[in-house]
Coordinates of C-alpha atoms in Angstrom, one line a residue:
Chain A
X1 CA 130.0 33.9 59.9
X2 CA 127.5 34.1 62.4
X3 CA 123.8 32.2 61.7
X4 CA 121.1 34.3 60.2
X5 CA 118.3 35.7 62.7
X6 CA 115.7 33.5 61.5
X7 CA 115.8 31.0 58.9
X8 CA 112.5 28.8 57.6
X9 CA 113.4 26.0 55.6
X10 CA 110.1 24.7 53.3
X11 CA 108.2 25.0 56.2
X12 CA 104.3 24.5 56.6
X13 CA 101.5 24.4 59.4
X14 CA 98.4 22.8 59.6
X15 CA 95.8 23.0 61.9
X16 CA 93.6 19.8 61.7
X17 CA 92.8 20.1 58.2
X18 CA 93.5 23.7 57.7
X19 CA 96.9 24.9 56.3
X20 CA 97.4 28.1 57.3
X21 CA 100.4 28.8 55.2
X22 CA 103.4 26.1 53.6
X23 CA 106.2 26.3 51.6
X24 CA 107.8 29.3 54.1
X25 CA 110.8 29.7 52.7
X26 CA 113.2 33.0 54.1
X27 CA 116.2 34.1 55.9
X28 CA 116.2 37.2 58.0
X29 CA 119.4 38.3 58.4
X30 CA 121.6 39.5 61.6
X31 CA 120.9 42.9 62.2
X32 CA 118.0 43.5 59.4
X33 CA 115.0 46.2 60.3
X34 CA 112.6 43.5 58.9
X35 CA 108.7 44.3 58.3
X36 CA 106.7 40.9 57.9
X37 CA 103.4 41.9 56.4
X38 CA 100.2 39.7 55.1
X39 CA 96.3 40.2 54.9
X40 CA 94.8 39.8 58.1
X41 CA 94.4 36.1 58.7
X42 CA 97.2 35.5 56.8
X43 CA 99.1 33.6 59.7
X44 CA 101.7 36.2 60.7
X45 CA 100.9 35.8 64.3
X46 CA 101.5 32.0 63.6
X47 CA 104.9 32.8 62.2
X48 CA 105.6 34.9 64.9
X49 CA 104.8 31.9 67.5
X50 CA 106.7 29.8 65.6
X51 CA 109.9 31.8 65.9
X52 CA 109.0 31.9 69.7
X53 CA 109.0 28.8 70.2
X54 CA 105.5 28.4 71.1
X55 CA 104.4 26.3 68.0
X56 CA 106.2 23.5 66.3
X57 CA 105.7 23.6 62.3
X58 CA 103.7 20.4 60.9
X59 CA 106.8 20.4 58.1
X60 CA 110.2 22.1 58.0
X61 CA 113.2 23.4 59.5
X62 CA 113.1 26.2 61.8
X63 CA 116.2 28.1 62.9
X64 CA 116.4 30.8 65.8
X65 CA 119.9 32.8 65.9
X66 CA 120.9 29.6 64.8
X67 CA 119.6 26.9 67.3
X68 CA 115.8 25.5 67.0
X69 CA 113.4 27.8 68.6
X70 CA 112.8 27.7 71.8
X71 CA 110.7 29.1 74.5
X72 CA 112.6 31.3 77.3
X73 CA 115.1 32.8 74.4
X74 CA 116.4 35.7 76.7
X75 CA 118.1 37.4 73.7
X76 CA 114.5 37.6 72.1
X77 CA 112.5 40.0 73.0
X78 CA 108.3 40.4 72.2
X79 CA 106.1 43.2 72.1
X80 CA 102.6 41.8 72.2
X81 CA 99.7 43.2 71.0
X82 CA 97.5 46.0 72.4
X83 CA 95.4 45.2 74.9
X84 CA 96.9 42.6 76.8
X85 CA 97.5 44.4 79.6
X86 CA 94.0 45.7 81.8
X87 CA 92.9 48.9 82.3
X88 CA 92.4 48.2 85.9
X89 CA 95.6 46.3 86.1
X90 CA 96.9 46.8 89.7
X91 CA 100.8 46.7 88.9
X92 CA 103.4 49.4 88.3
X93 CA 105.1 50.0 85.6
X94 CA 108.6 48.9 87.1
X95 CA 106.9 46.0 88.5
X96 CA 106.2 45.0 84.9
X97 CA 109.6 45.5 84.4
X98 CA 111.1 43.8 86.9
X99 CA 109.2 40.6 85.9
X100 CA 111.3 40.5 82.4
X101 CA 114.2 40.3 84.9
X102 CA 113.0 37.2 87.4
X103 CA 109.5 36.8 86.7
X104 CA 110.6 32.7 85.4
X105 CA 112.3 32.5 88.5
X106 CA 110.3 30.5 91.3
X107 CA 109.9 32.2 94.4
X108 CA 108.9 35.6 95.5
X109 CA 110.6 39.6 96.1
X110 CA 111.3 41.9 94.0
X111 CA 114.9 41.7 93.3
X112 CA 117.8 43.3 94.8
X113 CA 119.7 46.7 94.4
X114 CA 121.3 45.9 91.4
X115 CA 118.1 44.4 89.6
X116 CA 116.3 47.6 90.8
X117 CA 118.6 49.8 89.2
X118 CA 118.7 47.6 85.8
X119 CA 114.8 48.2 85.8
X120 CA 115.6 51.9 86.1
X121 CA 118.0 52.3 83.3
X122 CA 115.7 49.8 81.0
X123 CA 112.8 52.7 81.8
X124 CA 115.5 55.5 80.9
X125 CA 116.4 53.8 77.9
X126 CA 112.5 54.2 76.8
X127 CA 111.6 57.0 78.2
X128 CA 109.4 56.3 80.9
X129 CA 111.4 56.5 83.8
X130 CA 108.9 59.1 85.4
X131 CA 106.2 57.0 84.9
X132 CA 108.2 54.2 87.0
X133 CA 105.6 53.8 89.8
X134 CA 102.2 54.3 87.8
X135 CA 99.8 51.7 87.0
X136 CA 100.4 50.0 83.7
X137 CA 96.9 50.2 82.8
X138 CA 96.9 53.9 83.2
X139 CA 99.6 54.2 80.8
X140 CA 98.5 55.2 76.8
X141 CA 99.0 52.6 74.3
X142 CA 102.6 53.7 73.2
X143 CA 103.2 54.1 76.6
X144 CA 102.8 50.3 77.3
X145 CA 104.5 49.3 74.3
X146 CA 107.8 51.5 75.3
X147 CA 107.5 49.7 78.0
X148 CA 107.5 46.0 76.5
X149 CA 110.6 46.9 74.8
X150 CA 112.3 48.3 78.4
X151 CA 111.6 44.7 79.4
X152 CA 113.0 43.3 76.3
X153 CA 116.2 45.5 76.9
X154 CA 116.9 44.0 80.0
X155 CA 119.2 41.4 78.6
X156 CA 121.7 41.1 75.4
X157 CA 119.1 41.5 73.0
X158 CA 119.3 40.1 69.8
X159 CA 116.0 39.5 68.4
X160 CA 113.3 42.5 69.1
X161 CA 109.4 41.1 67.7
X162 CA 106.8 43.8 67.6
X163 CA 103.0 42.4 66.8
X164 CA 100.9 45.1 65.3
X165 CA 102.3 47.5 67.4
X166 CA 100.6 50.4 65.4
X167 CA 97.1 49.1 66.1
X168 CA 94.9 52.2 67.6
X169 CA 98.4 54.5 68.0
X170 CA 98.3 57.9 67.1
X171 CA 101.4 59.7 64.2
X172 CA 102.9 60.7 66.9
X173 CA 103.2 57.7 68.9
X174 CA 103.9 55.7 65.9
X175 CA 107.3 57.9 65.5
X176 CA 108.4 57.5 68.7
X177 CA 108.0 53.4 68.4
X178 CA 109.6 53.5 65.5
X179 CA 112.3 55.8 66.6
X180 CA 112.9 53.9 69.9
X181 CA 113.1 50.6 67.0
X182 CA 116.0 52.3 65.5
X183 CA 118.0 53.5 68.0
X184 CA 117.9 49.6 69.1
X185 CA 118.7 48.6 66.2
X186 CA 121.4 50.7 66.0
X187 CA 123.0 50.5 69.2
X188 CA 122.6 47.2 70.3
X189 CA 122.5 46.1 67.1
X190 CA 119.7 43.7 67.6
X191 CA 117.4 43.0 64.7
X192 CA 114.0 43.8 64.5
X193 CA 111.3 42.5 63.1
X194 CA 107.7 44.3 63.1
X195 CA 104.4 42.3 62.4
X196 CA 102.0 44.8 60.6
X197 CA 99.3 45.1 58.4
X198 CA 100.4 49.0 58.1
X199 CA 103.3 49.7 56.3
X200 CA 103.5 53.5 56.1
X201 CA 105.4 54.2 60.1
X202 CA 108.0 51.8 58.5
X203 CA 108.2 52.4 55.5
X204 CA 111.1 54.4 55.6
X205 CA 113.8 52.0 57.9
X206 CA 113.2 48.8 56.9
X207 CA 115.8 46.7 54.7
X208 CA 113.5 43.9 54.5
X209 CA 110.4 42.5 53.9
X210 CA 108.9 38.9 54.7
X211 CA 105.2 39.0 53.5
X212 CA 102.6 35.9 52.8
X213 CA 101.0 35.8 49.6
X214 CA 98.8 33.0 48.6
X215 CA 99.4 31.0 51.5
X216 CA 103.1 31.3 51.2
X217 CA 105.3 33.2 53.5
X218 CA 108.2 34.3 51.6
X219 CA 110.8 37.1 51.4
X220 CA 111.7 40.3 49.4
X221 CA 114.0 43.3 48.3
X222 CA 112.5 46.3 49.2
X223 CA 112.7 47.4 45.8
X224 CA 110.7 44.0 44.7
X225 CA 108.0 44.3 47.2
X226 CA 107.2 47.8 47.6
X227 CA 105.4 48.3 44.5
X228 CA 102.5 49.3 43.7
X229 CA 101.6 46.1 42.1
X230 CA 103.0 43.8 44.4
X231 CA 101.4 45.6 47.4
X232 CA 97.9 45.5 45.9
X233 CA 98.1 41.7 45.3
X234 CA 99.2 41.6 48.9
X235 CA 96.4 43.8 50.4
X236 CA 93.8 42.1 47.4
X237 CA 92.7 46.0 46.7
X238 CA 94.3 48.3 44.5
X239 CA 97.0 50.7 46.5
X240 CA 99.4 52.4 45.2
X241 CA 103.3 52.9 46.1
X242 CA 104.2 56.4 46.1
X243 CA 108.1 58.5 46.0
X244 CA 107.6 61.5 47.5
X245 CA 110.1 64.6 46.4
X246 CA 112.4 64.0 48.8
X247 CA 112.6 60.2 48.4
X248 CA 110.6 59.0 51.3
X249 CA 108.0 56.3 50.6
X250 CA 104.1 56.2 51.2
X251 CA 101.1 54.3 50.2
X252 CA 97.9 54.9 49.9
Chain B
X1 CA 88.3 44.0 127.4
X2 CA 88.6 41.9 130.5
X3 CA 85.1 40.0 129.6
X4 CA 86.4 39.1 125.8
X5 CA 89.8 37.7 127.5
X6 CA 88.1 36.0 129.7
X7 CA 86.5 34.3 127.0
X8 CA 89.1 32.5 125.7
X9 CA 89.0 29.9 128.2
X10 CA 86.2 28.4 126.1
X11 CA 87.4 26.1 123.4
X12 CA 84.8 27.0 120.9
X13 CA 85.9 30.6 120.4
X14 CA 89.9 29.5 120.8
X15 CA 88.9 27.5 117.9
X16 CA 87.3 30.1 116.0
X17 CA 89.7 32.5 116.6
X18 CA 92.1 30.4 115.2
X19 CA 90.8 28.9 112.1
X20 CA 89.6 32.5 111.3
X21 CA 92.7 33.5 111.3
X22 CA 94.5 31.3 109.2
X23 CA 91.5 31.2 106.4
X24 CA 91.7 35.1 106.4
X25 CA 95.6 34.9 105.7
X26 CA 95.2 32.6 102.7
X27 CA 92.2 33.7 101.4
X28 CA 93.6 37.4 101.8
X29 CA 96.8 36.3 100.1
X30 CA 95.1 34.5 96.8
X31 CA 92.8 36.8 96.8
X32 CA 95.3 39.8 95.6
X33 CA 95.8 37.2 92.4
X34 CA 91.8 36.3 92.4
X35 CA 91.4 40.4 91.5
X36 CA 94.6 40.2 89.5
X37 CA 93.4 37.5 87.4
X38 CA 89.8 38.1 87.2
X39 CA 89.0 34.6 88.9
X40 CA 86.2 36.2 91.0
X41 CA 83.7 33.8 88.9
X42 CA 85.7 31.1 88.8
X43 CA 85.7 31.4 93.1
X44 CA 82.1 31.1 92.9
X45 CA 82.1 28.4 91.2
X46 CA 84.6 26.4 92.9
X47 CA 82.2 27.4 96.0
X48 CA 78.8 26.1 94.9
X49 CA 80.6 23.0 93.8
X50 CA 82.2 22.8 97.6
X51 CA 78.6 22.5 99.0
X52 CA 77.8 19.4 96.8
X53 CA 81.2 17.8 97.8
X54 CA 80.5 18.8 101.6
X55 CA 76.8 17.9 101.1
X56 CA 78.0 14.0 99.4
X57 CA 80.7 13.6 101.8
X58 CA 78.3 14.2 105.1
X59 CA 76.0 12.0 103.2
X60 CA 78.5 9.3 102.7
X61 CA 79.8 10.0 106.6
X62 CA 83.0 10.9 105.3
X63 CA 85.2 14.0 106.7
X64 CA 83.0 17.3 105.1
X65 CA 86.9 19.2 104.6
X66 CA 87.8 16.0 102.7
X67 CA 84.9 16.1 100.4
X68 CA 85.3 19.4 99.9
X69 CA 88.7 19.8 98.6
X70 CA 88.0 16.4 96.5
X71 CA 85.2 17.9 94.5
X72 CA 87.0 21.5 94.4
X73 CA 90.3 20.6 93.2
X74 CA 88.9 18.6 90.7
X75 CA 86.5 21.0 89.0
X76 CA 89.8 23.3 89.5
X77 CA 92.2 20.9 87.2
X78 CA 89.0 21.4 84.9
X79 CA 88.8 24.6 85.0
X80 CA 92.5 25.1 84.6
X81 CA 92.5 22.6 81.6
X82 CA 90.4 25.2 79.9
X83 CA 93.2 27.4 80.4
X84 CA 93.0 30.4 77.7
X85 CA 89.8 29.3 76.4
X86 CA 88.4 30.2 79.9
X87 CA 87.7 33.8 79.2
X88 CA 84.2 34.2 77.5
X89 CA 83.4 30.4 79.4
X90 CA 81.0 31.7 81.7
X91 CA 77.8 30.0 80.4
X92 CA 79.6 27.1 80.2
X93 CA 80.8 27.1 83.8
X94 CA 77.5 28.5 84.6
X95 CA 75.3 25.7 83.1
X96 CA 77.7 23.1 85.1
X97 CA 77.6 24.9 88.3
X98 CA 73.7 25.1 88.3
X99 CA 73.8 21.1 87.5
X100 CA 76.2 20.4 90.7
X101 CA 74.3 22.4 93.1
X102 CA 71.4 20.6 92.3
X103 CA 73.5 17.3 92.9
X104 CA 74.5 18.6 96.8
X105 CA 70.9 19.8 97.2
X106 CA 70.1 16.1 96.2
X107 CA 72.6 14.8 99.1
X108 CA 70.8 17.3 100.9
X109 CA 67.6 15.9 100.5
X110 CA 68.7 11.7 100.6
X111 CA 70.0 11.9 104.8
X112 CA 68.8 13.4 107.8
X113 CA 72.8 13.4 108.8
X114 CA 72.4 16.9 107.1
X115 CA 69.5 18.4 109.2
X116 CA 70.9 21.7 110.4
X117 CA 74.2 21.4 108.1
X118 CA 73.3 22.9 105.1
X119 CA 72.6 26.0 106.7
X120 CA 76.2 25.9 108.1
X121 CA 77.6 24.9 105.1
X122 CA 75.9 27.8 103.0
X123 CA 76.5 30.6 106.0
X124 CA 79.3 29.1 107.4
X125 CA 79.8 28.5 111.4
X126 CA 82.6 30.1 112.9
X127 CA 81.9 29.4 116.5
X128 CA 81.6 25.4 115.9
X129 CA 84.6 24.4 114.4
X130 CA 86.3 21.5 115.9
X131 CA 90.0 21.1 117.3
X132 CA 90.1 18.5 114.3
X133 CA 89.3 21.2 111.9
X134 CA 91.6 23.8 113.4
X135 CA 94.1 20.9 112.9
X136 CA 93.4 20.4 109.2
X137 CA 92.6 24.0 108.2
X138 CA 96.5 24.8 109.6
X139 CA 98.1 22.4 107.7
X140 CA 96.1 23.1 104.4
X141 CA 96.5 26.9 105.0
X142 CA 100.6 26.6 106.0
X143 CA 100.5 24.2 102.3
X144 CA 98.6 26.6 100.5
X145 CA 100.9 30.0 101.4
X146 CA 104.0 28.1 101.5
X147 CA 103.4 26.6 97.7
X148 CA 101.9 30.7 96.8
X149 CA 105.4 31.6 98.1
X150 CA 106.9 29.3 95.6
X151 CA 105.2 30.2 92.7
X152 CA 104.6 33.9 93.6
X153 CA 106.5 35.4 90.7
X154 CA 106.1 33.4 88.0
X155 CA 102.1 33.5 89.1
X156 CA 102.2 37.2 88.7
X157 CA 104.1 37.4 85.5
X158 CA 101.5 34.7 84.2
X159 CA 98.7 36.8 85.7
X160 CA 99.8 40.0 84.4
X161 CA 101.7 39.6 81.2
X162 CA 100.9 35.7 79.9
X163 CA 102.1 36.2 76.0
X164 CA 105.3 37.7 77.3
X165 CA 105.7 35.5 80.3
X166 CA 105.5 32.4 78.4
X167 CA 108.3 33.7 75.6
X168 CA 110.1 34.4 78.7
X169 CA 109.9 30.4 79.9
X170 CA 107.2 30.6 82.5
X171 CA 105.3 27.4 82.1
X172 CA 101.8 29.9 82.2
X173 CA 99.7 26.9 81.9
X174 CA 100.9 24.7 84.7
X175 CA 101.2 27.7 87.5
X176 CA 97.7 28.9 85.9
X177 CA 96.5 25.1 87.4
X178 CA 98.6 25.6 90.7
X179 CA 97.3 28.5 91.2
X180 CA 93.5 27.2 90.9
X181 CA 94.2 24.2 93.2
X182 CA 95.2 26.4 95.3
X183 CA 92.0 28.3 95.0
X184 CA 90.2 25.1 95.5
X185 CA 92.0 24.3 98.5
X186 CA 91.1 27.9 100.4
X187 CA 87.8 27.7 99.5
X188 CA 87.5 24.4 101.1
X189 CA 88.8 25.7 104.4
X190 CA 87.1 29.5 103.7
X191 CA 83.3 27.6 103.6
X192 CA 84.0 26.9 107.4
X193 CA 84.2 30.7 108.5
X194 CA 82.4 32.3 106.2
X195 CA 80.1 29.6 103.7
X196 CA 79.4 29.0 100.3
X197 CA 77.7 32.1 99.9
X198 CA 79.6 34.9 101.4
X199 CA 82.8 33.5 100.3
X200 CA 83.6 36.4 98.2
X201 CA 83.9 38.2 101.4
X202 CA 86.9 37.2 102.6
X203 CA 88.5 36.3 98.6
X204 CA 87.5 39.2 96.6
X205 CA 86.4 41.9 99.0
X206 CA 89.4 42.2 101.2
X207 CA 92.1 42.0 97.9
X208 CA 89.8 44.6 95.3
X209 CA 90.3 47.0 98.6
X210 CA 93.8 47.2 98.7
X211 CA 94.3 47.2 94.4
X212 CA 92.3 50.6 95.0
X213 CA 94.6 52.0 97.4
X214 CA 98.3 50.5 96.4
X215 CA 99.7 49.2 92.6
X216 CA 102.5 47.5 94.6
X217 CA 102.6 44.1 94.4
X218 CA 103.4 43.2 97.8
X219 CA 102.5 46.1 99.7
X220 CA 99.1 45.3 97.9
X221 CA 98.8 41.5 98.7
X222 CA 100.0 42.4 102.5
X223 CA 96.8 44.9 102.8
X224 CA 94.7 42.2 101.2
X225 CA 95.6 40.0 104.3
X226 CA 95.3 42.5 107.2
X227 CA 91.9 43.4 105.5
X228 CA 90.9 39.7 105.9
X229 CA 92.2 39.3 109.2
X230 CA 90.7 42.4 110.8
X231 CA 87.0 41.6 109.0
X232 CA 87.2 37.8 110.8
X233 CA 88.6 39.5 114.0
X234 CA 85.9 42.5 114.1
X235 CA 83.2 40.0 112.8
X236 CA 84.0 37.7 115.9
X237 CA 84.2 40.6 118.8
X238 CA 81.3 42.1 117.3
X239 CA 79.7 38.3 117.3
X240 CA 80.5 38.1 121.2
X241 CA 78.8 41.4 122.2
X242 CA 75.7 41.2 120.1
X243 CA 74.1 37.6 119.7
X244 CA 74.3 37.5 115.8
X245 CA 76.0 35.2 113.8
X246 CA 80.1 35.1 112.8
X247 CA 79.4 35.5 109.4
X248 CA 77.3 38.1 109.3
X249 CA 79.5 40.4 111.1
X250 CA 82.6 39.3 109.0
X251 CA 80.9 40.0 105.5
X252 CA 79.3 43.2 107.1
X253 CA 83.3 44.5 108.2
X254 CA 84.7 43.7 105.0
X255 CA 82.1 45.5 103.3
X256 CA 82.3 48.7 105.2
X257 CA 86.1 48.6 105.0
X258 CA 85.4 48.7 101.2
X259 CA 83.2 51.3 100.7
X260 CA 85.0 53.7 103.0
X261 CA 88.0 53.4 101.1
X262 CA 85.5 53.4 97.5
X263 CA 84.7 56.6 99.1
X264 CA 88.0 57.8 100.4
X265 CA 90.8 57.0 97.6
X266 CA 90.2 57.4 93.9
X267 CA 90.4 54.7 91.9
X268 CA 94.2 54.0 90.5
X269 CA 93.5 55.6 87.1
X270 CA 92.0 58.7 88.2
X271 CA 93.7 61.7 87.7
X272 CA 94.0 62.6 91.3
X273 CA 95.5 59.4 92.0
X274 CA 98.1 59.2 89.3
X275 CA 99.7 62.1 90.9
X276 CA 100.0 61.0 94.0
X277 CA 100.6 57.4 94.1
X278 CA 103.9 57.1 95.3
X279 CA 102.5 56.4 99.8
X280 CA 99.7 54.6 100.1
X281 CA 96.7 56.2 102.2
X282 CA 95.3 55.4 105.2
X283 CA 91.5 54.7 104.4
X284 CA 91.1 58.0 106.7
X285 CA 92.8 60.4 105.3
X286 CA 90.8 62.3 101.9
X287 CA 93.1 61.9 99.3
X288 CA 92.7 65.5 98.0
X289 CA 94.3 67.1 101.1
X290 CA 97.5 65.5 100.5
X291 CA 97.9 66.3 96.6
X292 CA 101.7 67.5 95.4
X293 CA 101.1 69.8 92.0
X294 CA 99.6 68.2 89.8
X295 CA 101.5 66.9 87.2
X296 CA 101.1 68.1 83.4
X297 CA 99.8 65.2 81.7
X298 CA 102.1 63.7 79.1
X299 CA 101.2 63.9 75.6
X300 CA 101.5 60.9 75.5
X301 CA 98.8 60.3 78.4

């Protein structure tokens, strides 16, 4: 039986005197189409950098597709947050690329033949293959983030992490993420796990849910979490959880 | 032509010619990754604090290079140290830089070693650098480009992308401080050609000109250098013919090669330059004769 995706064991982190959250206690298992939502400031960026490797928990175990976390994971894959890349940024979009491919490796060039034409068919795969040679900060928001994920795609990828990648994105844009989330999912049957305070674009495809609640990051059916009173004691206002006629989910 | 040849027999302009030439590569080449990374601030800086390590080390009769790229890299590794916390520092650096300019204009004032110097050292004096300083300004440049060669990639994914880059194993941090001694280092050997104060005219001017007309990495960082070369070769012919200084000439060329192409190329996210990115144009050339159909824009876009 293969290890889960991520696994937290009673774990906790403090900053100086601050806890940001303890007691995290979840699995996320191979293959789920996980959402981990919180109230802003809740520390879901900090869980995220934990799985990443880039922070160490004060308390607790930590498991990664079964080994300890650590940074350079080539089967993980991140989509940051908006914004990171400038709007003046002087790079093209399969330079960006490319960078998932050798960007750790010391040196300089730009890769060979063969790296070229895994760049290409990373930019099929999303989409943006016409869009190879613009300027990455002349690309739209969803753009940018179909392109993250062509870098992520670049290697066997197992774990795809998406932070607030609905931030500022249109309904339409939001669909095409979260189509382009699925079809990974599907075919390469990595698992995915989207950081957002929005629930509605994925409402619909997710199988899981991680969420922090009091301080405490923990996990939940879909069924136990996606009601309308659990959701307002998550968002601290009163929302509701609605079934539309055809079964599909929404809240308001 | 025969008169400037001719002129080579003298040492002085052999030695210019030189030491202009290697500062212009380096400085051309971090430059493209000054832009990139927004550092232009963080050049200045490391420049005013160059004078008071040239200023303390002429006052202490020690080599003026030496003190230099003591008190640059330095502030650099402090700079560096900041490393994320950088961004929004710039009262911080500020408050420090005004501090250690006022220390060099106090070595300034404490020797007469100096008289004449500090001009030099603020203006830079291309045409009285020694054969000792071509000798050290070689092997500082060859160290500086042969250790940007090394780090080259993993500098631009840091520069470009540093949440991903560092998931991805790049240690963003250290090549972040590389990259600063470097920066340190250049501007050490720049002050000689071009001064404390015009600096920015061979490490920003040269590399924000060829980010307007190419997104190409290397393409980009090649046009950075021959723009930094041909503003210290133009700004020394130009010096030779007309009796004013070096460095006036060189910040005057690198200037007019900007604006011509600020006024020539559209910037990289205009419209008219999205759709015809793929050559790069000649400075010369308006863009708009040259435009394919212009493509629909996505709906994404």
């Amino acid at each position: 039986m293969t290890a889960p995706a991520v696994r937290f064991a009673d774990v906790a982190v403090t900053f100086g005197r601050r806890t940001i959250w303890r007691e995290a206690t979840f699995t996320i298992p191979r293959g789920a189409f996980c959402a981990l939502i919180g109230p802003s400031g809740s520390g879901k960026t900090t869980l995220l950098r934990i799985i990443l490797g880039e922070l160490r928990p004060s308390v607790g175990r930590v498991e990664v597709l079964g080994a300890p976390p650590r940074r350079g994971n080539r089967a993980i894959g991140l989509v940051p947050q908006r914004g990171v890349l400038l709007d003046d940024l002087a790079i093209r979009a399969r330079d960006l690329v490319m960078l998932g491919l050798n960007g750790h490796r010391w040196g300089f060039g730009g890769g060979n033949a063969d790296d070229r034409r895994r760049v290409e068919r990373a930019l099929d795969a999303v989409g943006l293959l016409d869009y190879a040679d613009e300027p990455v900060g002349t690309l739209s928001g969803g753009q940018q983030q179909r392109l993250f994920i062509a870098q992520a795609l670049l290697d066997r990828l197992e774990l795809l992490l998406l932070d607030e990648p609905f931030a500022n994105l249109d309904v339409k844009n939001e669909h095409e993420i979260v189509a382009l989330c699925r079809s990974v999912h599907r075919e390469q049957g990595a698992t995915i796990v989207v950081v957002t305070h929005d629930l509605n674009p994925v409402l619909n495809v997710i199988d899981h849910v991680v969420y922090v609640l009091d301080g405490r990051p923990r996990e939940g059916s879909i069924d136990e979490v996606l009601t309308t009173e659990t959701l307002s004691r998550l968002y601290g206002t009163p929302v509701q959880a609605l079934r539309a006629a055809d079964g599909s989910m929404f809240i308001r | 032509m025969d008169h400037l040849v001719g002129l080579f027999q003298y040492d002085f302009l052999r030695h210019a010619v030189l030491a202009g030439t290697i500062v212009a590569i380096t400085a051309g080449a971090l430059g493209y990754f000054v832009v990139l990374r927004q550092l232009s601030f963080a050049a200045h800086a490391l420049a005013h604090i160059g004078f008071s390590g040239a200023t303390g080390a002429v006052w202490l009769g020690l080599n003026l290079v030496a003190g230099m790229v003591a008190f640059t890299v330095a502030a650099a590794i402090g700079i560096g140290a900041l490393g994320d916390r950088l961004r929004g520092r710039d009262v911080a650096i500020g408050t420090v830089l005004a501090f250690v300019t006022g220390l060099g204009y106090l070595f300034v004032s404490q020797t007469t070693r100096l008289a004449g110097r500090a001009t030099s050292i603020l203006f830079g004096d291309l045409l009285a650098i020694s054969a000792e300083s071509v000798v050290v300004t070689a092997v500082l440049g060859a160290l500086s480009v042969l250790v940007l060669g090394a780090i080259y990639r993993p500098l631009l994914f840091a520069s470009v992308d540093p949440a991903v880059a560092a998931t991805r194993g790049v240690p963003v941090r250290l090549v972040g401080i590389g990259f600063l001694i470097l920066l340190a280092i250049t501007v050490s050997t720049s002050v000689q050609v071009v001064g404390v104060l015009l600096i920015f005219a061979l490490l920003v001017t040269p590399a924000a000109t060829a980010q307007r007309l190419t997104a190409h990495p290397g393409r980009s960082l090649a046009l950075s250098v021959v723009f930094a070369v041909v503003s210290v070769w133009a700004g020394l012919v130009l010096a030779v013919l007309i009796p004013w200084p070096p460095s006036f000439f060189i910040t005057a060329v690198s200037f007019a090669i900007y604006l011509l192409v600020v006024w020539r190329v559209p910037s990289l996210g205009s419209p008219i330059a999205r759709s015809s990115r793929r050559t790069v144009k000649p400075p010369s050339r308006p863009a708009r004769d040259s435009l394919p159909a212009e493509r629909p824009t996505s709906p994404l876009g």
